[in-house]
Coordinates of C-alpha atoms and ligand atoms in Angstrom, one line a residue:
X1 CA -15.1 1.0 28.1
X2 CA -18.6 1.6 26.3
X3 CA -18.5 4.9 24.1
X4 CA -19.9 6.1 20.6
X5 CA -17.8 6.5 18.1
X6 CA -18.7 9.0 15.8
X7 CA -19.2 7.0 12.6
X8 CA -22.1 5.1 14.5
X9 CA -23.4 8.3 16.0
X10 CA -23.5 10.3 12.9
X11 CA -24.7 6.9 11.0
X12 CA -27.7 6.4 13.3
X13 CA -30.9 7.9 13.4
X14 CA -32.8 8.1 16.8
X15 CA -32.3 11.3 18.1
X16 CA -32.8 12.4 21.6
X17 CA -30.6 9.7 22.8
X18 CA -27.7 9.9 25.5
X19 CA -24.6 9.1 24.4
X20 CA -20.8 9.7 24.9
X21 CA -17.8 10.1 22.6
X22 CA -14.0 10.7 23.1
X23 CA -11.9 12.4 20.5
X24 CA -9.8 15.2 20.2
X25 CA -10.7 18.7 19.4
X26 CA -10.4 19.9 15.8
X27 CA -12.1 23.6 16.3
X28 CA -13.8 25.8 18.6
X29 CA -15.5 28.9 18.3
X30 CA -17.2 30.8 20.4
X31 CA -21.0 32.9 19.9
X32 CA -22.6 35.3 21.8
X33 CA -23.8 32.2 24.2
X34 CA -22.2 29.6 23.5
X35 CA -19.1 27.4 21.9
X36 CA -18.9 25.1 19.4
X37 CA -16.7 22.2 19.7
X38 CA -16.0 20.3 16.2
X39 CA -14.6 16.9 17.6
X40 CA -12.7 14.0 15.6
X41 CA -12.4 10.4 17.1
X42 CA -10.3 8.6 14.1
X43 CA -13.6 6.8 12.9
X44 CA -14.3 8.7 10.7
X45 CA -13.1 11.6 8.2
X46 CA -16.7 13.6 9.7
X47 CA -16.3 16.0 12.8
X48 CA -19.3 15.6 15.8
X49 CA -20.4 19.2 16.5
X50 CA -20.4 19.7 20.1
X51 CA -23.3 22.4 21.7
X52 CA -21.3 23.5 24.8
X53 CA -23.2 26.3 26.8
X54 CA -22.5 28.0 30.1
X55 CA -24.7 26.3 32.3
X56 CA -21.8 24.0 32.1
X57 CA -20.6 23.7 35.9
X58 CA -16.8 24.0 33.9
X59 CA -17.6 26.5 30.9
X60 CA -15.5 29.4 32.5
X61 CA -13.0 27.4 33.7
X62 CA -12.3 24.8 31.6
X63 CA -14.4 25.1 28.1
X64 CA -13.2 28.3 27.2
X65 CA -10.0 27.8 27.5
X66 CA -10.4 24.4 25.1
X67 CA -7.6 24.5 21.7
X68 CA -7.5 22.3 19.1
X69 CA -5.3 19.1 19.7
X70 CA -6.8 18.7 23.3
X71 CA -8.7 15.4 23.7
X72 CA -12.4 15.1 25.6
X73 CA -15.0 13.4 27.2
X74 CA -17.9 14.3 26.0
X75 CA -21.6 13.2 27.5
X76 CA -24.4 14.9 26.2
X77 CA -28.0 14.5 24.3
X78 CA -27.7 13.9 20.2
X79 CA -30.3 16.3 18.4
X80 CA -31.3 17.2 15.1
X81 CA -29.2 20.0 13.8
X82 CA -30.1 23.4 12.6
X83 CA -27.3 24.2 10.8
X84 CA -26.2 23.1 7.2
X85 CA -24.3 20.5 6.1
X86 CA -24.6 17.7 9.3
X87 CA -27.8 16.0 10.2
X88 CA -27.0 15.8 14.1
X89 CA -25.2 17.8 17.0
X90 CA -24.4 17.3 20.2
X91 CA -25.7 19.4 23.0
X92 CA -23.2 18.6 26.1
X93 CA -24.0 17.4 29.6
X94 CA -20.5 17.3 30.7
X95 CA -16.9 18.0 29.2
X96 CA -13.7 16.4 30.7
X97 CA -10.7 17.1 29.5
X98 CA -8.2 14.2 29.0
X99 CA -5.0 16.2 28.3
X100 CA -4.3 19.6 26.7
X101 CA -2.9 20.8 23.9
X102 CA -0.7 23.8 23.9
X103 CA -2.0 25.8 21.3
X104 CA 1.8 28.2 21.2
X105 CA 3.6 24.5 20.5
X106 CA 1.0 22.3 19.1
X107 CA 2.1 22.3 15.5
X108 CA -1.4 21.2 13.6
X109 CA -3.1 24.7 13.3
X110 CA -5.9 24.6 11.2
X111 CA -4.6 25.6 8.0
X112 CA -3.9 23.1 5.6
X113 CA -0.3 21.9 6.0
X114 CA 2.2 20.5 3.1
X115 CA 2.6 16.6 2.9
X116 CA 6.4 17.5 3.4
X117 CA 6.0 19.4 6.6
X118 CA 3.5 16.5 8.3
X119 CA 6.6 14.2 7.5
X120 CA 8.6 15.3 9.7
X121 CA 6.0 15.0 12.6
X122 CA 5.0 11.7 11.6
X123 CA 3.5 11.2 15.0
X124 CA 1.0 13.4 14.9
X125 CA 0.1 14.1 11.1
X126 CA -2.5 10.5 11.4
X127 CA -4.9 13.6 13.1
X128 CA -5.3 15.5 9.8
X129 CA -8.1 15.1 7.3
X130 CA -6.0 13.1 4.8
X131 CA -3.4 11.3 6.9
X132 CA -6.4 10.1 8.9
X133 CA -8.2 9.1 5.3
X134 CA -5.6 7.1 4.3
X135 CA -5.4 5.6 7.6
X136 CA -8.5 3.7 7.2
X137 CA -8.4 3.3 3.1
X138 CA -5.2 1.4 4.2
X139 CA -6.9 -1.0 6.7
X140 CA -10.1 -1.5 4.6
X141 CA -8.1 -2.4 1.3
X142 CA -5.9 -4.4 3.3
X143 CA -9.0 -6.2 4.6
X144 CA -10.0 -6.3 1.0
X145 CA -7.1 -8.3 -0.1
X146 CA -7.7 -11.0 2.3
X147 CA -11.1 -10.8 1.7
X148 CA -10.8 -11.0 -2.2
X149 CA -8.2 -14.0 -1.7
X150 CA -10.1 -15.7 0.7
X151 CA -13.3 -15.8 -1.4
X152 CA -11.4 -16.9 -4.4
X153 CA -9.7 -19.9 -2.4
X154 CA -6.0 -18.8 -1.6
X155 CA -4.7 -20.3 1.6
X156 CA -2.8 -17.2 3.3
X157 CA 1.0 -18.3 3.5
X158 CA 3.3 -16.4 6.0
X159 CA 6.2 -16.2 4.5
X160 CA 9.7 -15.2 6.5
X161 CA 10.5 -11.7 6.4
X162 CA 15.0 -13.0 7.4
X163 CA 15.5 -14.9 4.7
X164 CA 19.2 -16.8 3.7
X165 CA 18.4 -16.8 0.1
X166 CA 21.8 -15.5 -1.5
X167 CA 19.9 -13.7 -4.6
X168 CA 16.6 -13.1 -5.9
X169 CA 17.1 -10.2 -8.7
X170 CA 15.0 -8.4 -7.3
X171 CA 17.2 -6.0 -5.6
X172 CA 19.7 -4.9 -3.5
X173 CA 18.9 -6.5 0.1
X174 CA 19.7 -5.6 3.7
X175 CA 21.8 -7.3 5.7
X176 CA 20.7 -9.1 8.9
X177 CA 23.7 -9.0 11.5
X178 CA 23.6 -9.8 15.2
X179 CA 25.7 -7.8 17.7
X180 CA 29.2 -9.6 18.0
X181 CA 28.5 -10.3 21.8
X182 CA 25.6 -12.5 20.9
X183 CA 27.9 -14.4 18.4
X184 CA 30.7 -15.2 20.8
X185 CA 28.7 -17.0 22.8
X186 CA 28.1 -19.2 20.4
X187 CA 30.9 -22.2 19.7
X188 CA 30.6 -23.2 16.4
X189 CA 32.6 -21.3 13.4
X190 CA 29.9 -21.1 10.9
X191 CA 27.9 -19.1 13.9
X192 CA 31.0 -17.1 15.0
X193 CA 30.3 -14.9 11.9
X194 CA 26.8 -15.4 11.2
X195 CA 23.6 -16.0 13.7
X196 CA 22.3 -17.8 11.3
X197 CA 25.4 -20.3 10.3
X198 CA 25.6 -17.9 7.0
X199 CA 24.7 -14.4 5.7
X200 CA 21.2 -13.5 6.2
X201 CA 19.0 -10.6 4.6
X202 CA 15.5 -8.9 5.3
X203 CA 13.5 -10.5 2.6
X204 CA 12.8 -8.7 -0.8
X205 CA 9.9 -10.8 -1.7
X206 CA 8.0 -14.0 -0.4
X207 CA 7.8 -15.4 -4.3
X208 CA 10.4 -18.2 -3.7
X209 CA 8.6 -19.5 -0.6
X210 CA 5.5 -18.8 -1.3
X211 CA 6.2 -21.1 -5.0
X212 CA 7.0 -23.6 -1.9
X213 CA 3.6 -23.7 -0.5
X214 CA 1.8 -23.1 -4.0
X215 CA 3.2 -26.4 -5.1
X216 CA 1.4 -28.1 -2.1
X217 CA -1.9 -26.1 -1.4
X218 CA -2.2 -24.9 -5.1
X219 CA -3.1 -21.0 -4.4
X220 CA -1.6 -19.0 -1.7
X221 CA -0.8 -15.6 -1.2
X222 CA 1.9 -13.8 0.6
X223 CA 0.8 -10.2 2.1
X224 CA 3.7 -8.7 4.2
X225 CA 6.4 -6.1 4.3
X226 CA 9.1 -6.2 2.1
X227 CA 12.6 -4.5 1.9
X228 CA 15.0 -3.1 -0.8
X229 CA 18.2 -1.1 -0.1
X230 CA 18.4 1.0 -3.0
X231 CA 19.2 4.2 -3.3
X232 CA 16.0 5.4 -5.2
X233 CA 14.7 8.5 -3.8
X234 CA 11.9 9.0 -6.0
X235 CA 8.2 9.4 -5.2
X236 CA 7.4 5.6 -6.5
X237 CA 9.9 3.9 -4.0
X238 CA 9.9 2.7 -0.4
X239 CA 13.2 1.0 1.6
X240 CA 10.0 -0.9 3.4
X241 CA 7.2 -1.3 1.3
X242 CA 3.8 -3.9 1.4
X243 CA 3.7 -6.6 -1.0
X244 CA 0.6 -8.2 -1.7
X245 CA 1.6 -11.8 -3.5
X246 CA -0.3 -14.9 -5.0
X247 CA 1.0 -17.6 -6.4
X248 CA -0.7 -20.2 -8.4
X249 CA 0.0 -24.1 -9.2
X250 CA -1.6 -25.3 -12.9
X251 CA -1.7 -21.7 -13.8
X252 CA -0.6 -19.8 -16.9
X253 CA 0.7 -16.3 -18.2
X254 CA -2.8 -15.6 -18.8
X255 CA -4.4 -17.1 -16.2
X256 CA -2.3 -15.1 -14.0
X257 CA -3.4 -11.5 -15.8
X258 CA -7.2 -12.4 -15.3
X259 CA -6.2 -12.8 -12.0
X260 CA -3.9 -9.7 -11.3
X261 CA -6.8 -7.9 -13.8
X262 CA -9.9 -9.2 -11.9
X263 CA -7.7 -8.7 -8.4
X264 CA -7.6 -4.7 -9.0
X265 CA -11.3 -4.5 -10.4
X266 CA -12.2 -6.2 -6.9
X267 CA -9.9 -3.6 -5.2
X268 CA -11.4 -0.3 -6.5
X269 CA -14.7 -1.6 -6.1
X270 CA -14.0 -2.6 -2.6
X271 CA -12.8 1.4 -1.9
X272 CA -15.7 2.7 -3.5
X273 CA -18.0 0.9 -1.3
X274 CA -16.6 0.8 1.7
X275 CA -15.0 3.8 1.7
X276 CA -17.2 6.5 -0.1
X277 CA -16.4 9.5 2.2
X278 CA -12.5 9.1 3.3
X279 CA -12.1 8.9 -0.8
X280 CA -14.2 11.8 -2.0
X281 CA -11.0 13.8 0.3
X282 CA -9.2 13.0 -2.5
X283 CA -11.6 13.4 -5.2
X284 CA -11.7 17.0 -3.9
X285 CA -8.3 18.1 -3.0
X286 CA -6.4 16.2 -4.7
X287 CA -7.5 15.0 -7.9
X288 CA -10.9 15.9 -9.5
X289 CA -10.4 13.3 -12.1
X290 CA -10.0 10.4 -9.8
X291 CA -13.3 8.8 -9.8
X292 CA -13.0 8.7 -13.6
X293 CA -9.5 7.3 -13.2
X294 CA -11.0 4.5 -10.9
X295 CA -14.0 3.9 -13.6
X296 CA -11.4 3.0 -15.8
X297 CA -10.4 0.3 -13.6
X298 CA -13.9 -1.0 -13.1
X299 CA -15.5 -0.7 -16.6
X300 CA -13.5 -1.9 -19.0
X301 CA -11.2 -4.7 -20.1
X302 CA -7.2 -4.2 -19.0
X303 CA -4.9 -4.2 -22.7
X304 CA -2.4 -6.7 -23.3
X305 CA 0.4 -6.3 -25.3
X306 CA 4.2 -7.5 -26.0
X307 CA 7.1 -6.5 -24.9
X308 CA 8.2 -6.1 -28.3
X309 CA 5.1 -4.2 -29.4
X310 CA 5.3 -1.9 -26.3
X311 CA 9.0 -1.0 -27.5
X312 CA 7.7 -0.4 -31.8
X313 CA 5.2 2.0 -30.1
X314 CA 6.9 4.1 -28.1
X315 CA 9.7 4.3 -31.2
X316 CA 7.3 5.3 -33.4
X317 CA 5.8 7.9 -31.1
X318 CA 8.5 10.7 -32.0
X319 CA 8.3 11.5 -28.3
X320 CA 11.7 12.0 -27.2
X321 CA 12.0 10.1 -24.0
X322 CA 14.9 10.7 -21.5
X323 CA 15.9 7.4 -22.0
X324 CA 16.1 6.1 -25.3
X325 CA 14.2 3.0 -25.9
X326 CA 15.8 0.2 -27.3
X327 CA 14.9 -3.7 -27.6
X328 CA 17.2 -5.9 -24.7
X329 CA 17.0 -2.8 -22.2
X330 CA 14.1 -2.4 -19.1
X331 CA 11.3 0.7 -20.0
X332 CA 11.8 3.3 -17.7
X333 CA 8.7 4.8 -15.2
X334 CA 8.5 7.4 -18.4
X335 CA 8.1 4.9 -21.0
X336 CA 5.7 3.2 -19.2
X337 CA 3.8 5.7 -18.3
X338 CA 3.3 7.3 -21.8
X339 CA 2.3 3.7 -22.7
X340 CA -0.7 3.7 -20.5
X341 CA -1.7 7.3 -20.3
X342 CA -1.0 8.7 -23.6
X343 CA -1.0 5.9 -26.8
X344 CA -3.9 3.4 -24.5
X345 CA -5.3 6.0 -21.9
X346 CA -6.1 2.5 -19.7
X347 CA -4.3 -0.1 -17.8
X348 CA -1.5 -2.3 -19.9
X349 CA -0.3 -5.6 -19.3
X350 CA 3.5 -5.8 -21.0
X351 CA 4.0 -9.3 -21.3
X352 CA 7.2 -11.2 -22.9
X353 CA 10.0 -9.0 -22.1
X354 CA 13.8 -10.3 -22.9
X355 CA 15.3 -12.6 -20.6
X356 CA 18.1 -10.5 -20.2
X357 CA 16.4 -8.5 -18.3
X358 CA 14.4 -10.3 -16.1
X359 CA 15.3 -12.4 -13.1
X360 CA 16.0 -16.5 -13.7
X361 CA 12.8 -17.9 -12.1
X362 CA 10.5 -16.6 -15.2
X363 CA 9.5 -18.9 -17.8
X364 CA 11.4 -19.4 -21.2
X365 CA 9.1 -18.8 -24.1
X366 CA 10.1 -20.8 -27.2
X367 CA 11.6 -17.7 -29.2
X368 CA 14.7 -18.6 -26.5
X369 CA 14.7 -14.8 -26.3
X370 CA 11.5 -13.7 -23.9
X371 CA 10.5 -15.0 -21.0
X372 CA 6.9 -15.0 -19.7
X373 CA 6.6 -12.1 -17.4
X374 CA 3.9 -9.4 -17.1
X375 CA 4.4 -6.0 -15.9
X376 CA 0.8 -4.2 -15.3
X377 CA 1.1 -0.2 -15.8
X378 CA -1.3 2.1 -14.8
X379 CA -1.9 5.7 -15.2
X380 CA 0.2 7.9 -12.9
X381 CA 2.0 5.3 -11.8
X382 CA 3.8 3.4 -14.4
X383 CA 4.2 0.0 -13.1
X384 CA 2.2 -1.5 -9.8
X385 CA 2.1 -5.1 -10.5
X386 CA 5.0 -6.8 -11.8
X387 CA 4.9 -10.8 -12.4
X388 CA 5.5 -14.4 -14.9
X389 CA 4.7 -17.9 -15.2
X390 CA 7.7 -19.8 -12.9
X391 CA 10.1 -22.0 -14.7
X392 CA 9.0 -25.1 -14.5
X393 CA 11.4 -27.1 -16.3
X394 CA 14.1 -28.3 -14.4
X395 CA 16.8 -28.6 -17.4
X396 CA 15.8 -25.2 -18.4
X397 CA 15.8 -23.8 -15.3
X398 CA 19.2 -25.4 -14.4
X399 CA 20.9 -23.8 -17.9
X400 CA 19.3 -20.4 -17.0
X401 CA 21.1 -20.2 -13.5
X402 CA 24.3 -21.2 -14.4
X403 CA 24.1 -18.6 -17.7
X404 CA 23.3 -16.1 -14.5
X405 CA 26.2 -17.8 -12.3
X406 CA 23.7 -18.5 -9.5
X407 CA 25.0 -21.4 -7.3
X408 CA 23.0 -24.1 -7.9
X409 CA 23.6 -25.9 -4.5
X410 CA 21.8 -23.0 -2.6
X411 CA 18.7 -23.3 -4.8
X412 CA 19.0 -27.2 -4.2
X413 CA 15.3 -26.6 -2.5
X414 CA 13.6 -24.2 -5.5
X415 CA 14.9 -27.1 -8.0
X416 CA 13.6 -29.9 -6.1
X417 CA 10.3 -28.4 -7.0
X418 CA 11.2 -29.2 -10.0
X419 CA 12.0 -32.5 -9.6
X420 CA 9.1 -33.9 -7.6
X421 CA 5.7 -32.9 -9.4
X422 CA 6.6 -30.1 -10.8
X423 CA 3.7 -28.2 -12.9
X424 CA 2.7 -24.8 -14.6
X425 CA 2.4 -22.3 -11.8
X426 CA 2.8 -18.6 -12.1
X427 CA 2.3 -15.6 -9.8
X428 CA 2.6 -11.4 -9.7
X429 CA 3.4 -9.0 -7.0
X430 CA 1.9 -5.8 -6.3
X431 CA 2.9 -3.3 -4.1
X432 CA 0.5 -2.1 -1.8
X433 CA 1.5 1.7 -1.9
X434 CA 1.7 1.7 -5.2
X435 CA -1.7 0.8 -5.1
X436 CA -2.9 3.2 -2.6
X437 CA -1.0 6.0 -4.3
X438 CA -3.4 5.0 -7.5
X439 CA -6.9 4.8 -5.4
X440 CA -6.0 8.4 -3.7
X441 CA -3.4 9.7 -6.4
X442 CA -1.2 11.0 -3.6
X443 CA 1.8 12.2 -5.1
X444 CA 4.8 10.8 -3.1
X445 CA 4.2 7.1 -1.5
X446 CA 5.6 8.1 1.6
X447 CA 2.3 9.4 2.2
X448 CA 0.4 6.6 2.1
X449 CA 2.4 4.4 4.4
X450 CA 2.1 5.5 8.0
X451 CA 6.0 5.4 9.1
X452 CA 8.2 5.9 5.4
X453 CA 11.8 4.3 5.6
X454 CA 13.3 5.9 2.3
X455 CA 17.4 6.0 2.1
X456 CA 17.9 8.8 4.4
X457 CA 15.2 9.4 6.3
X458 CA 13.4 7.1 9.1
X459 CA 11.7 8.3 11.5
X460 CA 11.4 6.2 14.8
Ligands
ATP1 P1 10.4 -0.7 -10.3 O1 11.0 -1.0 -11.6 O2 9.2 0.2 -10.3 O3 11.5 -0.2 -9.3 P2 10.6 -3.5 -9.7 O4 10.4 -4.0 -11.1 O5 11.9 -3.4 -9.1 O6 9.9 -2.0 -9.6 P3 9.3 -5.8 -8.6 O7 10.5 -6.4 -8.1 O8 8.7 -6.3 -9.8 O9 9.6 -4.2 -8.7 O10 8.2 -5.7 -7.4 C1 6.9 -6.0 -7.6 C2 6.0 -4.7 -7.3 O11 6.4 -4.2 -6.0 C3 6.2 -3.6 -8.2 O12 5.4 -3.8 -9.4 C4 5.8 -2.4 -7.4 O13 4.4 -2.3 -7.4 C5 6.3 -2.7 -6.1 N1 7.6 -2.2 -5.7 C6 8.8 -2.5 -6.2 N2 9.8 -1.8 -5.6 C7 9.2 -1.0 -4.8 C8 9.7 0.0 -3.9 N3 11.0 0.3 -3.7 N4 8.8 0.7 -3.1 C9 7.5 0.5 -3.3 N5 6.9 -0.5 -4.1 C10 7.8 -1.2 -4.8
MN2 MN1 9.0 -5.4 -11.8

């Protein structure tokens, strides 16, 4: 199966050559003596103009009668282009048509259509302009990630997705159940209810295992779906999201920001290299401040501040927040966003935040009050990376489980840990679509996953 793709042909400069490409048909128009066919094959957010004239043994027939959505065959010669704004056309030898497009039903006409609308045909939105963009951002910062973790040492840890831990405070879970055939063919009680010989759960994060493998191979990262069952239909949450998460042995609260901090800088310049055109989509139609906004990643130093400081700020704003803000209770998307955009105007690390309300794995600080967790905000986004250094001390971690009536007994594994070299280690987590909602400042993150589960809506 030898064909061009378009990237390669529009990246290459011999002209005169033979070559082929396959896509599907974004335009034609017609002149006096001729069409022009403006073809998309996926690699790329460019079109390949397509000559087609009648000398074509199929122009009557089959050319004219071409719509967009229709996908081709398309041999030809690649020559320099008159026209402005592309270097190279090409003039056809042959056109075969794959399979049509009828243009009464096809629902992509060329206008640009709303984000909502494209939703609801989730299989064929991937063919627009910015669907198509974030497509490939997607893959190449996913590629990024193993590639920035890879060069920095991580060992790549699969972690399970059906997990049996009872709770991780992270968030509501999903329950895994097999049909009740499947279970009465099994003969022991435990089973009779459960597959598993007790209640199982789609995972809400890999942290606990992956601590598992970071007390053995030192760093390793987790990078794999992840699943919540809240109800929160807002334009920041996913029922199945991507989380991207390393975990570190001998490593501290600040350790772990230079890496989260250093991590994102990699990131952003990863997109801006590899990714120039598909992002200046977004540059253009949706955000004309966005390369600044990424700069701002790249150029200068992320802040660091206190839980406690973050909360004297925002009192001492006067801004009258929906939510009051109070020491002991979480910030709100609101608060944490008029921390990093209005009073820094840069990304924040919020570090120490009250135990109370953070889950029992973080780290005591010695004020008995804090723990040491860090919550990176950013700019239209509020928080994208949320972490802390692990509890490492078996006594304190034991007291801290029973004050949040965990059952000990289940953990028996996480406090062995503890027990048998235990040492420093810390790690973060940061969601993925968060992420890519930041590099292309798409409003709602259902855009920038390819099939969105949100409470209510999944479509196949
Ligand atoms: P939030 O307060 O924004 O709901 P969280 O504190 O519940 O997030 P964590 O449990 O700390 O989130 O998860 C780590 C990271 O995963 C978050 O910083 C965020 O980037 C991402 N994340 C969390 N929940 C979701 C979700 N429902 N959809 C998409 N990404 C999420
Ligand atoms: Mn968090």
């Amino acid at each position: 199966m030898q064909y061009n793709r378009i990237k390669d042909v529009l990246a290459t400069e011999p002209l005169q050559q033979k070559i082929e490409v396959r896509g599907w048909l974004r335009t034609r128009r017609n002149t006096r003596d001729f069409s022009f066919l403006e073809i998309n094959d996926g690699s790329c957010l460019a079109n390949l103009q397509v000559i087609a004239t009648p000398d074509l043994a199929n122009y009557e027939a089959i050319v004219l009668k071409l719509h967009t959505g229709c996908s081709l065959r398309v041999t030809g010669e690649l020559q320099e282009s008159p026209a402005k704004g592309q270097k190279v056309e090409l003039h056809a030898g042959t056109i075969e048509v794959y399979g049509w497009a009828d243009p009464d039903v096809y629902p992509l006409q060329k206008k640009r259509h709303s984000y909502e609308f494209l939703r609801t045909i989730a299989h064929l939105r991937p063919r627009t302009n910015s669907l198509g963009a974030l497509a490939r951002i997607r893959s190449s910062l996913s590629h990024g990630v193993h590639q920035f973790f890879r060069e920095q040492g991580f060992v790549n840890v699969h972690t399970p997705i059906i997990t049996t831990i009872d709770c991780e405070g992270a968030g509501d879970m999903f329950k895994v159940v097999a049909p009740s055939h499947t279970l009465q063919e099994k003969t022991d009680a435990a089973a009779n209810t459960h597959f598993f010989g007790k209640p199982a759960n789609l995972t809400v994060s890999g942290q606990l295992q992956a601590e598992v493998y970071a007390m053995a191979l030192g760093k390793v990262y987790t990078f794999g779906p992840t699943f919540r069952a809240e109800n929160s239909n807002t334009s920041r949450h996913l029922a199945e999201f991507w989380m991207v998460e390393p975990e570190m042995a001998f490593c501290d609260l600040a350790e772990n920001m230079d890496l989260a901090e250093s991590f994102l800088k990699y990131l952003v310049h990863h997109v801006l290299e590899n990714d120039a055109q598909d992002l200046q989509l977004f540059a253009k139609f949706i955000d004309k401040k966005l390369y600044a906004k990424l700069q701002m990643i790249t150029d200068k130093p992320f802040c660091r501040i206190s839980y406690t400081e973050a909360v004297n700020m925002l009192q001492k704003s006067g801004k009258n927040f929906e939510f009051p803000v109070q020491w002991g209770t979480d910030l709100q998307a609101e608060h944490e966003r008029y921390l990093c955009e209005e009073i820094f105007d840069q990304p924040v690390f919020v570090i120490d935040y009250p135990k109370d309300i953070k889950p029992f794995y973080m780290r005591v600080n010695d004020d008995n009050r804090t723990v040491a967790a860090m919550d990176l905000l950013v700019p239209g986004i509020g928080e994208i990376i949320g972490g802390s250094q692990r509890e490492e001390r078996y006594d304190v971690l034991c007291t801290r489980m029973k004050e949040m009536h965990l059952n000990l007994d289940e953990y028996r594994w996480y406090l062995d840990l503890r027990n048998f070299g235990t040492a420093p280690h810390a790690g973060f987590g940061l969601g993925f679509e968060r992420f890519l909602q930041f590099v292309t400042s798409m409003n709602n993150i259902r855009d920038v996953i390819p099939f969105p589960r949100a409470p209510g809506s999944a479509l196949y």
